[in-house]
Amino acid sequence: MGFTDLPLLSQIKGRLSWLDQRQRVIAENVANSDTPGYVGRDLSQPTDFAAAMRGGGGNLSMTRTSAMHIAPAGQAAARFDTVKAPDSETTLDGNAVVVEEQMLKMAESRMAYDAAIGFYQKSMQMLRMAARAPGR
């Protein structure tokens, strides 16, 4: 088992992947800010364990914990669902993207990305320190 196989680091990598995809969706929104009838999109939040349990656990599915496991039928690689997320204003041509709000979302995602990278780096430093021989 290598460092990268640890569940904590896998969770951080999943968060980074979600944030990367969110940046792409926000960039698409900004690119279409002048397209008539375009409604901005955003990624749905990753499933919260407590929220999933409150919902009766009915929306939980099997997950591969190792690349050696057989993937459940219909399970693809990490994919995140986009949802329509109109901003606070809609223009006369039906466009519902406000560039300023998209920039705020982008800055928020960037801060969360930087925090996740920092946490990943600190975790790796602690693992390296724990793996060193005593007295070094």
Short mmCIF file of C-alpha atoms in Angstrom, two decimals:
data_model
loop_
_atom_site.label_atom_id
_atom_site.label_comp_id
_atom_site.label_asym_id
_atom_site.label_seq_id
_atom_site.Cartn_x
_atom_site.Cartn_y
_atom_site.Cartn_z
CA MET A 1 0.00 0.00 0.00
CA GLY A 2 1.53 3.29 -1.10
CA PHE A 3 0.96 6.78 0.25
CA THR A 4 -1.46 7.59 -2.51
CA ASP A 5 -3.70 4.65 -1.59
CA LEU A 6 -4.62 6.16 1.79
CA PRO A 7 -8.32 7.06 2.11
CA LEU A 8 -7.53 10.59 3.31
CA LEU A 9 -5.44 11.34 0.24
CA SER A 10 -8.06 9.75 -2.01
CA GLN A 11 -10.68 12.07 -0.51
CA ILE A 12 -8.48 15.09 -1.12
CA LYS A 13 -7.87 14.02 -4.72
CA GLY A 14 -11.63 13.59 -5.19
CA ARG A 15 -12.23 17.09 -3.83
CA LEU A 16 -9.58 18.50 -6.16
CA SER A 17 -11.22 16.73 -9.10
CA TRP A 18 -14.63 18.18 -8.16
CA LEU A 19 -13.18 21.69 -7.85
CA ASP A 20 -11.39 21.34 -11.20
CA GLN A 21 -14.63 20.32 -12.91
CA ARG A 22 -16.48 23.20 -11.21
CA GLN A 23 -13.94 25.68 -12.59
CA ARG A 24 -14.61 24.29 -16.08
CA VAL A 25 -18.38 24.70 -15.68
CA ILE A 26 -17.96 28.28 -14.42
CA ALA A 27 -15.67 29.07 -17.37
CA GLU A 28 -18.38 27.75 -19.74
CA ASN A 29 -20.91 30.02 -18.01
CA VAL A 30 -18.67 33.06 -18.49
CA ALA A 31 -18.03 32.12 -22.13
CA ASN A 32 -21.79 31.99 -22.72
CA SER A 33 -22.63 35.16 -20.80
CA ASP A 34 -23.86 36.81 -24.03
CA THR A 35 -25.67 33.79 -25.47
CA PRO A 36 -29.44 34.40 -25.66
CA GLY A 37 -31.43 31.95 -23.53
CA TYR A 38 -28.38 30.45 -21.80
CA VAL A 39 -28.89 29.53 -18.16
CA GLY A 40 -25.79 29.18 -16.02
CA ARG A 41 -24.90 25.80 -14.58
CA ASP A 42 -23.03 24.62 -11.50
CA LEU A 43 -22.00 21.27 -10.09
CA SER A 44 -24.15 19.63 -7.50
CA GLN A 45 -22.42 19.41 -4.14
CA PRO A 46 -20.66 16.12 -3.37
CA THR A 47 -22.80 13.83 -1.26
CA ASP A 48 -22.55 14.50 2.45
CA PHE A 49 -22.59 11.29 4.50
CA ALA A 50 -24.91 12.73 7.17
CA ALA A 51 -27.32 14.01 4.50
CA ALA A 52 -27.28 10.62 2.77
CA MET A 53 -28.16 8.89 6.04
CA ARG A 54 -31.00 11.35 6.75
CA GLY A 55 -32.40 10.48 3.34
CA GLY A 56 -32.65 6.83 4.38
CA GLY A 57 -29.49 5.83 2.56
CA GLY A 58 -31.53 4.96 -0.51
CA ASN A 59 -29.33 6.98 -2.85
CA LEU A 60 -26.11 5.29 -1.77
CA SER A 61 -24.44 2.95 -4.21
CA MET A 62 -21.53 0.54 -4.28
CA THR A 63 -18.09 2.09 -4.69
CA ARG A 64 -14.85 0.57 -5.92
CA THR A 65 -12.23 0.86 -3.18
CA SER A 66 -9.46 -0.64 -5.28
CA ALA A 67 -8.60 -0.65 -8.97
CA MET A 68 -8.40 -4.45 -8.66
CA HIS A 69 -12.12 -4.69 -7.84
CA ILE A 70 -14.71 -5.28 -10.54
CA ALA A 71 -16.66 -2.10 -11.26
CA PRO A 72 -20.41 -2.30 -10.54
CA ALA A 73 -22.52 -2.32 -13.70
CA GLY A 74 -22.93 1.15 -15.15
CA GLN A 75 -20.33 2.81 -12.92
CA ALA A 76 -18.07 5.19 -14.79
CA ALA A 77 -15.02 7.13 -13.70
CA ALA A 78 -15.44 10.20 -11.51
CA ARG A 79 -18.29 12.18 -13.05
CA PHE A 80 -20.14 15.04 -11.48
CA ASP A 81 -23.66 16.13 -12.25
CA THR A 82 -24.33 19.68 -13.39
CA VAL A 83 -27.52 21.44 -12.42
CA LYS A 84 -29.05 24.62 -13.78
CA ALA A 85 -28.11 27.46 -11.48
CA PRO A 86 -29.46 30.75 -12.80
CA ASP A 87 -27.88 33.85 -11.31
CA SER A 88 -29.79 36.70 -9.68
CA GLU A 89 -30.67 38.44 -12.95
CA THR A 90 -32.07 37.40 -16.30
CA THR A 91 -31.70 39.69 -19.30
CA LEU A 92 -34.42 40.40 -21.84
CA ASP A 93 -32.94 37.81 -24.22
CA GLY A 94 -33.27 35.10 -21.52
CA ASN A 95 -29.60 34.91 -20.54
CA ALA A 96 -29.30 34.14 -16.83
CA VAL A 97 -25.54 34.55 -16.31
CA VAL A 98 -24.13 37.44 -14.27
CA VAL A 99 -20.37 37.59 -14.85
CA GLU A 100 -19.70 39.14 -11.42
CA GLU A 101 -21.46 36.26 -9.65
CA GLN A 102 -19.54 33.75 -11.74
CA MET A 103 -16.27 35.45 -10.78
CA LEU A 104 -17.23 35.14 -7.10
CA LYS A 105 -17.89 31.42 -7.60
CA MET A 106 -14.55 31.09 -9.37
CA ALA A 107 -12.70 32.84 -6.53
CA GLU A 108 -14.49 30.63 -3.99
CA SER A 109 -13.48 27.50 -5.90
CA ARG A 110 -9.90 28.74 -6.19
CA MET A 111 -9.65 29.31 -2.42
CA ALA A 112 -11.05 25.84 -1.73
CA TYR A 113 -8.60 24.37 -4.28
CA ASP A 114 -5.65 26.13 -2.61
CA ALA A 115 -6.80 24.89 0.81
CA ALA A 116 -7.08 21.30 -0.45
CA ILE A 117 -3.61 21.48 -2.05
CA GLY A 118 -2.19 22.82 1.22
CA PHE A 119 -3.85 20.03 3.18
CA TYR A 120 -2.50 17.45 0.73
CA GLN A 121 1.04 18.84 1.02
CA LYS A 122 0.91 18.91 4.84
CA SER A 123 -0.41 15.34 4.90
CA MET A 124 2.44 14.19 2.69
CA GLN A 125 4.97 16.00 4.91
CA MET A 126 3.58 14.26 8.00
CA LEU A 127 3.70 10.87 6.28
CA ARG A 128 7.32 11.43 5.19
CA MET A 129 8.25 12.48 8.72
CA ALA A 130 6.56 9.39 10.18
CA ALA A 131 8.40 7.14 7.69
CA ARG A 132 11.84 8.46 8.64
CA ALA A 133 14.11 6.45 10.86
CA PRO A 134 14.23 7.70 14.50
CA GLY A 135 16.93 10.27 15.20
CA ARG A 136 17.16 11.61 11.67
#
